[in-house]
Tab-separated table of C-alpha atoms in Angstrom:
chain	number	residue	atom	x	y	z
A	1	MET	CA	0.002	-9.068	-5.743
A	2	LYS	CA	1.976	-4.992	-5.407
A	3	ILE	CA	1.819	-2.379	-2.731
A	4	GLN	CA	-0.497	-0.240	-2.880
A	5	LYS	CA	1.780	3.441	-3.176
A	6	SER	CA	1.058	5.971	-1.557
A	7	LYS	CA	2.947	9.729	-2.316
A	8	THR	CA	5.601	11.017	-0.149
A	9	LYS	CA	3.631	14.178	0.119
A	10	GLU	CA	0.526	12.264	1.097
A	11	TYR	CA	2.708	10.831	4.360
A	12	ARG	CA	3.747	14.532	4.988
A	13	ASP	CA	1.343	16.594	4.924
A	14	SER	CA	-1.068	13.599	6.879
A	15	PHE	CA	1.512	14.013	10.032
A	16	LYS	CA	-0.052	14.515	13.725
A	17	LEU	CA	1.742	14.579	16.721
A	18	ILE	CA	0.610	12.314	18.805
A	19	HIS	CA	3.896	12.671	22.163
A	20	GLN	CA	6.845	15.003	23.121
A	21	THR	CA	9.659	14.155	25.680
A	22	ASP	CA	11.056	16.255	27.465
A	23	THR	CA	13.990	16.123	25.110
A	24	GLY	CA	12.330	15.958	22.291
A	25	GLU	CA	11.776	12.846	20.453
A	26	LYS	CA	8.395	14.240	19.027
A	27	VAL	CA	6.304	11.041	17.357
A	28	TYR	CA	4.017	11.584	15.520
A	29	ARG	CA	1.107	9.121	14.370
A	30	LEU	CA	0.488	9.623	10.172
A	31	GLY	CA	-2.138	6.327	8.834
A	32	ARG	CA	-1.303	3.186	9.451
A	33	SER	CA	2.237	4.197	10.697
A	34	ILE	CA	3.724	6.104	13.919
A	35	LEU	CA	6.396	7.674	13.191
A	36	ILE	CA	9.508	7.899	16.164
A	37	LYS	CA	11.630	11.564	15.204
A	38	LEU	CA	15.023	11.686	17.168
A	39	PRO	CA	16.766	14.834	18.110
A	40	GLU	CA	20.463	14.424	16.940
A	41	ASN	CA	23.215	12.948	19.624
A	42	ARG	CA	20.299	9.684	20.193
A	43	ASN	CA	22.197	6.004	20.260
A	44	SER	CA	19.803	2.768	19.944
A	45	VAL	CA	19.711	-1.124	20.401
A	46	ILE	CA	17.699	-2.358	17.432
A	47	THR	CA	15.966	-5.725	16.785
A	48	SER	CA	15.184	-4.636	13.377
A	49	TRP	CA	15.303	-5.850	9.327
A	50	ILE	CA	16.916	-2.804	8.446
A	51	ASN	CA	19.149	-0.681	10.802
A	52	GLY	CA	19.229	-3.174	13.324
A	53	GLY	CA	21.821	-3.363	15.972
A	54	TYR	CA	23.823	-0.350	17.896
A	55	ARG	CA	23.193	2.612	16.269
A	56	GLU	CA	24.096	6.100	16.936
A	57	ASP	CA	23.140	8.221	13.711
A	58	LEU	CA	19.442	7.388	13.254
A	59	GLN	CA	16.947	9.901	12.671
A	60	ALA	CA	13.528	8.446	13.271
A	61	ILE	CA	12.193	4.866	14.187
A	62	PHE	CA	8.941	3.372	12.445
A	63	ASN	CA	6.044	1.499	13.133
A	64	HIS	CA	3.639	0.576	10.455
A	65	GLN	CA	0.902	-1.842	10.239
A	66	LEU	CA	0.555	-4.009	7.319
A	67	ASN	CA	-2.318	-4.429	4.733
A	68	GLN	CA	-3.359	-7.158	3.299
A	69	SER	CA	-1.657	-6.837	0.024
A	70	GLU	CA	1.473	-6.149	1.764
A	71	ILE	CA	1.133	-9.099	3.799
A	72	ASP	CA	0.878	-10.703	0.443
A	73	HIS	CA	3.838	-8.647	-1.372
A	74	LEU	CA	5.733	-10.016	1.895
A	75	GLU	CA	5.412	-14.120	1.551
A	76	ASN	CA	7.196	-13.598	-1.621
A	77	GLY	CA	9.399	-10.644	-1.877
A	78	PRO	CA	11.966	-9.399	0.532
A	79	VAL	CA	10.824	-6.969	4.062
A	80	PRO	CA	13.837	-5.739	4.371
A	81	GLU	CA	13.479	-3.768	0.635
A	82	PHE	CA	9.112	-3.258	1.567
A	83	MET	CA	10.733	-0.866	5.067
A	84	ARG	CA	12.965	0.391	3.247
A	85	ASN	CA	10.655	2.351	0.547
A	86	THR	CA	8.352	2.656	4.070
A	87	ALA	CA	10.783	5.035	5.264
A	88	LYS	CA	11.178	6.510	1.865
A	89	LYS	CA	7.422	7.385	1.393
A	90	MET	CA	7.247	8.861	5.173
A	91	GLY	CA	10.142	11.463	3.772
A	92	MET	CA	12.589	9.692	5.663
A	93	ASP	CA	16.548	8.709	4.784
A	94	PRO	CA	16.344	4.599	4.275
A	95	GLY	CA	20.145	4.651	5.555
A	96	ARG	CA	19.353	6.381	8.894
A	97	THR	CA	16.156	5.474	9.843
A	98	SER	CA	14.419	1.848	11.019
A	99	GLY	CA	11.697	0.441	12.186
A	100	PHE	CA	9.002	-2.055	12.771
A	101	LEU	CA	5.963	-3.763	11.488
A	102	THR	CA	3.137	-5.263	12.671
A	103	VAL	CA	-0.712	-5.337	12.000
A	104	ALA	CA	-1.781	-4.257	15.308
A	105	TYR	CA	-3.959	-0.271	14.793
A	106	MET	CA	-1.902	2.331	15.350
A	107	ASP	CA	-5.113	3.926	16.936
A	108	ASN	CA	-4.555	0.974	19.516
A	109	VAL	CA	-0.710	2.067	20.750
A	110	ALA	CA	0.351	2.597	24.407
A	111	ILE	CA	2.737	5.554	25.683
A	112	ILE	CA	3.509	5.602	29.124
A	113	THR	CA	5.723	7.658	30.588
A	114	LYS	CA	7.701	6.778	34.470
A	115	THR	CA	10.085	9.576	35.717
A	116	PHE	CA	11.529	10.208	39.157
A	117	ARG	CA	14.136	12.757	40.048
A	118	GLU	CA	15.461	13.382	36.788
A	119	ILE	CA	15.330	9.567	34.777
A	120	GLU	CA	12.562	9.875	32.181
A	121	VAL	CA	11.477	6.421	30.757
A	122	THR	CA	8.394	6.755	28.192
A	123	ALA	CA	7.276	3.310	26.529
A	124	ILE	CA	5.795	2.774	22.829
A	125	VAL	CA	3.805	-0.086	22.342
A	126	THR	CA	1.544	-1.402	20.095
A	127	ALA	CA	0.678	-4.812	20.885
A	128	GLY	CA	-1.375	-8.123	19.432
A	129	ILE	CA	-0.745	-11.296	19.887
A	130	GLU	CA	-4.813	-13.128	19.128
A	131	VAL	CA	-2.897	-15.083	15.794
A	132	ASN	CA	1.082	-15.404	17.113
A	133	GLY	CA	1.389	-15.646	20.713
A	134	GLY	CA	3.855	-18.139	22.097
A	135	ARG	CA	5.888	-19.258	24.711
A	136	ALA	CA	9.610	-19.712	24.560
A	137	GLY	CA	10.649	-23.093	23.643
A	138	ASP	CA	7.478	-24.010	21.598
A	139	THR	CA	7.429	-26.244	18.430
A	140	ALA	CA	9.038	-23.826	16.010
A	141	SER	CA	5.890	-22.648	13.236
A	142	TYR	CA	8.553	-21.770	10.057
A	143	TYR	CA	12.611	-22.156	9.083
A	144	GLU	CA	14.775	-19.976	7.415
A	145	LEU	CA	16.760	-20.392	4.469
A	146	ASN	CA	18.567	-18.226	3.181
A	147	GLY	CA	15.914	-15.420	4.635
A	148	THR	CA	13.149	-16.808	2.962
A	149	TYR	CA	10.234	-17.944	5.496
A	150	GLU	CA	6.997	-17.691	5.671
A	151	PHE	CA	5.708	-14.408	6.883
A	152	GLU	CA	3.440	-14.331	10.439
A	153	VAL	CA	1.368	-11.648	11.920
A	154	GLY	CA	1.043	-10.193	15.045
A	155	THR	CA	3.332	-8.546	17.052
A	156	ILE	CA	4.168	-7.343	20.307
A	157	ASN	CA	6.767	-3.930	19.134
A	158	THR	CA	8.102	-2.109	21.835
A	159	VAL	CA	9.796	1.932	22.122
A	160	LEU	CA	11.705	2.940	24.644
A	161	ILE	CA	13.110	6.520	24.722
A	162	VAL	CA	15.265	7.248	27.959
A	163	ASN	CA	17.490	11.204	28.311
A	164	CYS	CA	19.507	9.922	30.320
A	165	ASN	CA	22.603	8.553	28.795
A	166	LEU	CA	22.897	5.158	28.410
A	167	SER	CA	26.430	3.043	26.607
A	168	GLU	CA	26.118	0.419	24.477
A	169	SER	CA	25.840	-2.724	27.333
A	170	THR	CA	23.423	-0.703	29.373
A	171	LEU	CA	21.249	0.066	26.438
A	172	ILE	CA	21.293	-3.986	26.174
A	173	ARG	CA	20.603	-4.572	29.650
A	174	SER	CA	17.481	-2.170	29.237
A	175	MET	CA	16.837	-4.498	26.672
A	176	MET	CA	16.611	-7.150	28.601
A	177	THR	CA	14.934	-6.077	31.298
A	178	ALA	CA	11.967	-4.707	28.892
A	179	VAL	CA	11.938	-7.577	27.899
A	180	GLU	CA	11.281	-9.351	31.015
A	181	ALA	CA	8.649	-6.323	31.646
A	182	LYS	CA	6.454	-7.838	28.532
A	183	THR	CA	6.719	-11.428	29.469
A	184	VAL	CA	5.290	-10.188	32.761
A	185	ALA	CA	2.166	-8.405	31.557
A	186	LEU	CA	1.501	-11.219	29.235
A	187	GLN	CA	2.075	-13.418	32.096
A	188	GLU	CA	-0.305	-11.476	34.327
A	189	LEU	CA	-2.936	-11.763	32.411
A	190	MET	CA	-2.600	-15.690	30.875
A	191	ALA	CA	-2.212	-15.106	27.781
A	192	PRO	CA	-1.880	-18.470	26.378
A	193	SER	CA	0.264	-20.013	23.628
A	194	LYS	CA	-1.273	-20.851	20.408
A	195	TYR	CA	1.357	-23.153	19.957
A	196	SER	CA	1.099	-25.348	22.953
A	197	HIS	CA	-0.325	-25.779	26.437
A	198	GLY	CA	1.940	-22.598	28.279
A	199	VAL	CA	1.736	-19.189	29.031
A	200	ALA	CA	2.892	-16.896	26.409
A	201	THR	CA	5.608	-15.033	26.848
A	202	GLY	CA	5.683	-13.003	23.823
A	203	SER	CA	4.241	-14.007	19.762
A	204	GLY	CA	7.039	-14.787	17.175
A	205	THR	CA	7.159	-11.422	15.565
A	206	ASP	CA	7.983	-9.419	19.019
A	207	ASN	CA	10.399	-5.944	18.519
A	208	ILE	CA	11.507	-4.200	20.903
A	209	ALA	CA	14.370	-0.857	20.265
A	210	ILE	CA	15.806	1.373	23.701
A	211	ILE	CA	17.255	4.651	22.454
A	212	SER	CA	19.595	7.298	25.241
A	213	ASN	CA	20.428	10.705	25.125
A	214	MET	CA	23.723	11.472	24.438
A	215	GLU	CA	24.075	14.839	25.302
A	216	SER	CA	22.622	14.006	29.089
A	217	GLU	CA	25.008	14.844	31.548
A	218	ASP	CA	23.328	11.904	33.664
A	219	VAL	CA	25.506	8.732	33.721
A	220	LEU	CA	23.620	5.982	34.425
A	221	THR	CA	25.589	2.762	34.464
A	222	SER	CA	22.917	0.206	35.257
A	223	ALA	CA	19.895	-1.038	34.336
A	224	GLY	CA	18.604	-4.029	36.477
A	225	LYS	CA	15.783	-5.148	37.973
A	226	HIS	CA	17.780	-3.784	41.324
A	227	SER	CA	18.274	0.054	39.997
A	228	LYS	CA	15.484	3.197	39.647
A	229	LEU	CA	15.772	3.455	35.867
A	230	GLY	CA	15.392	-1.090	35.590
A	231	GLU	CA	11.849	-0.281	38.083
A	232	LEU	CA	11.080	2.744	35.807
A	233	ILE	CA	11.883	0.416	32.716
A	234	GLY	CA	9.383	-2.516	33.933
A	235	LYS	CA	6.816	-0.473	35.062
A	236	SER	CA	6.340	1.552	31.856
A	237	VAL	CA	6.438	-1.230	29.288
A	238	ILE	CA	4.175	-3.863	31.531
A	239	GLU	CA	1.236	-1.325	31.884
A	240	ALA	CA	1.907	0.179	27.878
A	241	THR	CA	1.812	-3.658	27.328
A	242	LYS	CA	-0.822	-4.943	29.806
A	243	GLN	CA	-2.877	-1.497	27.775
A	244	SER	CA	-2.036	-2.244	24.373
A	245	LEU	CA	-3.272	-5.915	24.062
A	246	SER	CA	-6.430	-3.947	26.321
A	247	LYS	CA	-7.224	-2.511	23.444
A	248	GLN	CA	-5.830	-4.373	20.276
A	249	SER	CA	-7.288	-8.258	22.048
A	250	ASN	CA	-9.384	-6.907	24.532
A	251	LEU	CA	-6.964	-9.333	26.492
A	252	ASN	CA	-7.505	-7.874	29.722
A	253	PRO	CA	-8.625	-9.317	33.798
A	254	ASP	CA	-12.703	-8.413	32.360
A	255	SER	CA	-12.163	-10.743	29.163
A	256	GLN	CA	-10.148	-13.370	31.588
A	257	CYS	CA	-12.843	-14.239	34.379
A	258	ASP	CA	-13.930	-16.207	31.855
A	259	MET	CA	-13.839	-20.814	32.201
A	260	LEU	CA	-14.091	-21.461	28.924
A	261	VAL	CA	-11.488	-18.520	27.643
A	262	ARG	CA	-9.017	-20.419	30.872
A	263	LEU	CA	-9.668	-24.006	29.091
A	264	GLU	CA	-9.033	-22.411	25.503
A	265	ARG	CA	-5.261	-23.591	26.268
A	266	PHE	CA	-6.232	-26.754	26.291
A	267	LYS	CA	-7.912	-27.124	23.391
A	268	VAL	CA	-11.102	-27.679	25.761
A	269	ASP	CA	-14.846	-25.668	24.002
A	270	PRO	CA	-18.392	-24.937	24.368
A	271	GLU	CA	-18.535	-28.070	21.331
A	272	ASN	CA	-16.673	-30.219	23.774
A	273	TYR	CA	-19.548	-29.450	27.028
A	274	TRP	CA	-22.082	-29.830	24.620
A	275	GLU	CA	-20.894	-33.111	23.779
A	276	HIS	CA	-20.713	-34.658	27.549
A	277	ALA	CA	-24.463	-32.849	28.063
A	278	ARG	CA	-26.250	-34.306	25.662
A	279	SER	CA	-24.558	-37.979	25.378
A	280	ALA	CA	-24.057	-38.806	29.344
A	281	TYR	CA	-27.249	-36.723	29.385
A	282	GLN	CA	-28.840	-36.792	26.651
A	283	GLU	CA	-29.738	-32.913	27.134
A	284	PRO	CA	-31.944	-31.735	24.086
A	285	ASP	CA	-31.980	-28.263	24.316
A	286	LYS	CA	-27.952	-26.819	23.003
A	287	THR	CA	-29.356	-23.613	22.495
A	288	LYS	CA	-30.357	-23.501	26.549
A	289	PHE	CA	-27.258	-25.010	27.863
A	290	MET	CA	-24.843	-22.793	25.820
A	291	GLU	CA	-26.864	-19.847	27.689
A	292	ASN	CA	-26.305	-21.513	30.173
A	293	LEU	CA	-22.705	-22.843	29.708
A	294	HIS	CA	-21.404	-19.015	28.613
A	295	ASP	CA	-22.921	-17.385	32.557
A	296	PHE	CA	-22.197	-20.205	34.679
A	297	SER	CA	-18.387	-19.266	32.272
A	298	LYS	CA	-18.348	-15.851	33.567
A	299	ASN	CA	-19.828	-16.830	37.901
A	300	PRO	CA	-16.014	-15.657	39.056
A	301	LEU	CA	-15.845	-18.573	41.708
A	302	VAL	CA	-15.904	-20.691	38.797
A	303	VAL	CA	-13.119	-19.177	37.289
A	304	SER	CA	-10.522	-18.668	40.361
A	305	LEU	CA	-11.542	-22.718	40.353
A	306	VAL	CA	-10.650	-23.658	37.834
A	307	ALA	CA	-7.244	-21.737	37.227
A	308	SER	CA	-6.544	-23.363	40.924
A	309	ILE	CA	-6.916	-26.273	38.812
A	310	LEU	CA	-5.001	-25.786	35.310
A	311	HIS	CA	-2.496	-24.238	37.351
A	312	LEU	CA	-1.508	-27.575	39.088
A	313	ILE	CA	-1.448	-28.768	35.682
A	314	ASP	CA	1.026	-26.180	34.479
A	315	GLU	CA	3.146	-27.189	37.503
A	316	THR	CA	3.014	-30.726	36.260
A	317	SER	CA	4.500	-29.883	32.809
A	318	TRP	CA	7.059	-27.621	34.361
A	319	GLY	CA	8.045	-30.670	36.911
A	320	LEU	CA	7.917	-28.969	39.882
A	321	ALA	CA	4.892	-31.282	40.387
A	322	SER	CA	4.397	-35.744	40.638
A	323	GLN	CA	1.354	-36.396	38.292
A	324	GLY	CA	-0.125	-38.376	40.490
A	325	ALA	CA	0.005	-35.987	43.108
A	326	ALA	CA	-1.646	-32.552	41.089
A	327	GLU	CA	-4.313	-35.048	39.493
A	328	LYS	CA	-5.279	-36.296	43.456
A	329	THR	CA	-5.265	-32.705	44.376
A	330	ALA	CA	-7.428	-31.488	41.645
A	331	ILE	CA	-10.150	-34.183	41.710
A	332	SER	CA	-10.307	-33.074	45.679
A	333	LEU	CA	-10.534	-29.741	44.633
A	334	MET	CA	-12.660	-29.990	41.212
A	335	LYS	CA	-14.889	-31.976	44.149
A	336	THR	CA	-15.964	-28.467	46.126
A	337	LEU	CA	-17.749	-27.163	42.653
A	338	PRO	CA	-21.020	-27.880	44.738
A	339	ASP	CA	-20.800	-26.605	47.764
A	340	LEU	CA	-18.409	-23.639	46.725
A	341	LEU	CA	-21.681	-23.167	44.228
A	342	LYS	CA	-24.368	-23.667	47.533
A	343	ILE	CA	-26.102	-26.626	45.083
A	344	GLU	CA	-27.628	-28.366	47.248
A	345	ASN	CA	-27.929	-31.767	45.788
A	346	VAL	CA	-23.672	-34.080	45.461
A	347	PRO	CA	-23.088	-36.194	42.214
A	348	ASN	CA	-22.413	-39.738	42.782
A	349	TYR	CA	-18.073	-38.935	42.417
A	350	GLU	CA	-17.682	-42.775	42.301
A	351	LYS	CA	-20.243	-42.642	39.176
A	352	LEU	CA	-19.371	-38.884	37.509
A	353	LEU	CA	-15.715	-39.149	37.689
A	354	ASP	CA	-12.532	-41.959	36.335
A	355	GLN	CA	-9.541	-41.561	37.497
A	356	SER	CA	-7.313	-43.096	34.766
A	357	ASP	CA	-8.879	-40.411	32.659
A	358	SER	CA	-7.565	-37.102	32.451
A	359	VAL	CA	-8.536	-33.849	34.702
A	360	LEU	CA	-10.379	-32.330	31.659
A	361	ILE	CA	-12.155	-34.789	30.798
A	362	ASN	CA	-13.090	-35.076	35.090
A	363	TRP	CA	-13.789	-30.866	35.362
A	364	ILE	CA	-16.068	-31.171	32.271
A	365	ARG	CA	-17.403	-34.130	33.523
A	366	VAL	CA	-18.498	-31.918	37.245
A	367	SER	CA	-18.781	-28.232	35.954
A	368	THR	CA	-21.633	-29.912	33.255
A	369	TRP	CA	-23.235	-32.020	36.452
A	370	VAL	CA	-23.337	-28.315	37.814
A	371	ILE	CA	-24.358	-26.504	34.519
A	372	LEU	CA	-27.430	-28.689	34.185
A	373	ASN	CA	-28.272	-28.932	38.480
A	374	MET	CA	-28.370	-24.574	38.818
A	375	LYS	CA	-30.942	-24.413	36.579
A	376	LYS	CA	-33.577	-26.774	38.199
C-alpha cells in the first residue's frame, strides 16, 4: 500500500510554534508531526534510523505519528528511506535531520522544563505503551535478519534539550539518567508489560535524543544521579513521561486505582470472576454481578490489598521471597478482606481456599465471596 503523500509547501504552511527554549531551540507542530529546529553549534546523541549516534551537525529532529497506510508500507519497506522522505516533506535537509516514529498522537505531547540557577533542561515526550509495553529481559517478539523484521507500534519518544555544554561522554551519561527516569515513571504507575507478568520498563521501540549547547560557557561534566543536572533530567523526564502517558494511554493514578486493572498483567479478567461466581455459587444474573464487581474493583481498600498481594508474587518471581512464605503471607492478607470492608459474615476458609492452588485463584475465590455477600 502506498503512503499518502503531502506537499512540502503544505507542511511549511502548517508550522505552528508551540515552545521555545531560552537558548533558541524551537518546537513546531505540523500535522501529525512535531519538529524541533536547532540553532547552530548543537551536539547530540540520538537513537534513530537516520543520522543517529553522536552528531554535531543536526539542524532538526522530528517526531512523526504514523497512520495505518504508513504502517502497512513500513512492514514491507525500508524505514530509513521513509524517514528521509519525511524530513524532505518538512523542508528539512535529510542529511542533517534525525527523527523518531510513533503511533502516539502529537496532541498528547508533554513539554516540561526544569531549571536551577544557570541550568535549564527541557523534556519533550510522546508516550504510549498500551500495545507494546515491555520489560527488559522479556521474551523477544521478533528476530531481525538483514534489516528485516516485523514493525511494532507503541513507543515512548524522548527529546531532552540542555542549555549547557556537554561532552560526548556527558551526553551519554545524560541518556543513561533519562532512560532510568523513564523507567521510574513506568514503575511508579505500575505499567504492565504486554509480554510477561512484569512491570514495564519501556516499550519495545523507545527512542531518545539528548541535545546540548556547544556555545555555552557552562561546561558540565557530570549528569549522574548525584549531580544537579542529573536531578533536573530525572525530574523533567519523569513528569513529562507521566503526563504524556496520562494523555495518550489514560495511564495515571486514577486509572490504576482499580483491582481489575492491576490484575491485567497476570491475565485475570472479569470473565474469570463470572465463571467462578456462576460455577461455585450458581449466580444467575451476570449483568448485576459485573456491576458489583466493577464497583468493588474501584474500592481503594481493595486496590491497596491486592497491590500488596501482587507484590508478593513479584518478589517470588525476582527470587527475593520463597514461594511458600509468600503464598502463606498472601493467604493471611486476603483473609482480612471481609473485616476490612466491614462484612459481618466470615467465610469458611477451609472450604473456600485451597493452598495447593495459586495465590491468584485463591484471591478470586475470596473476593468473589465478598462481592456476593456485600450486596446482601
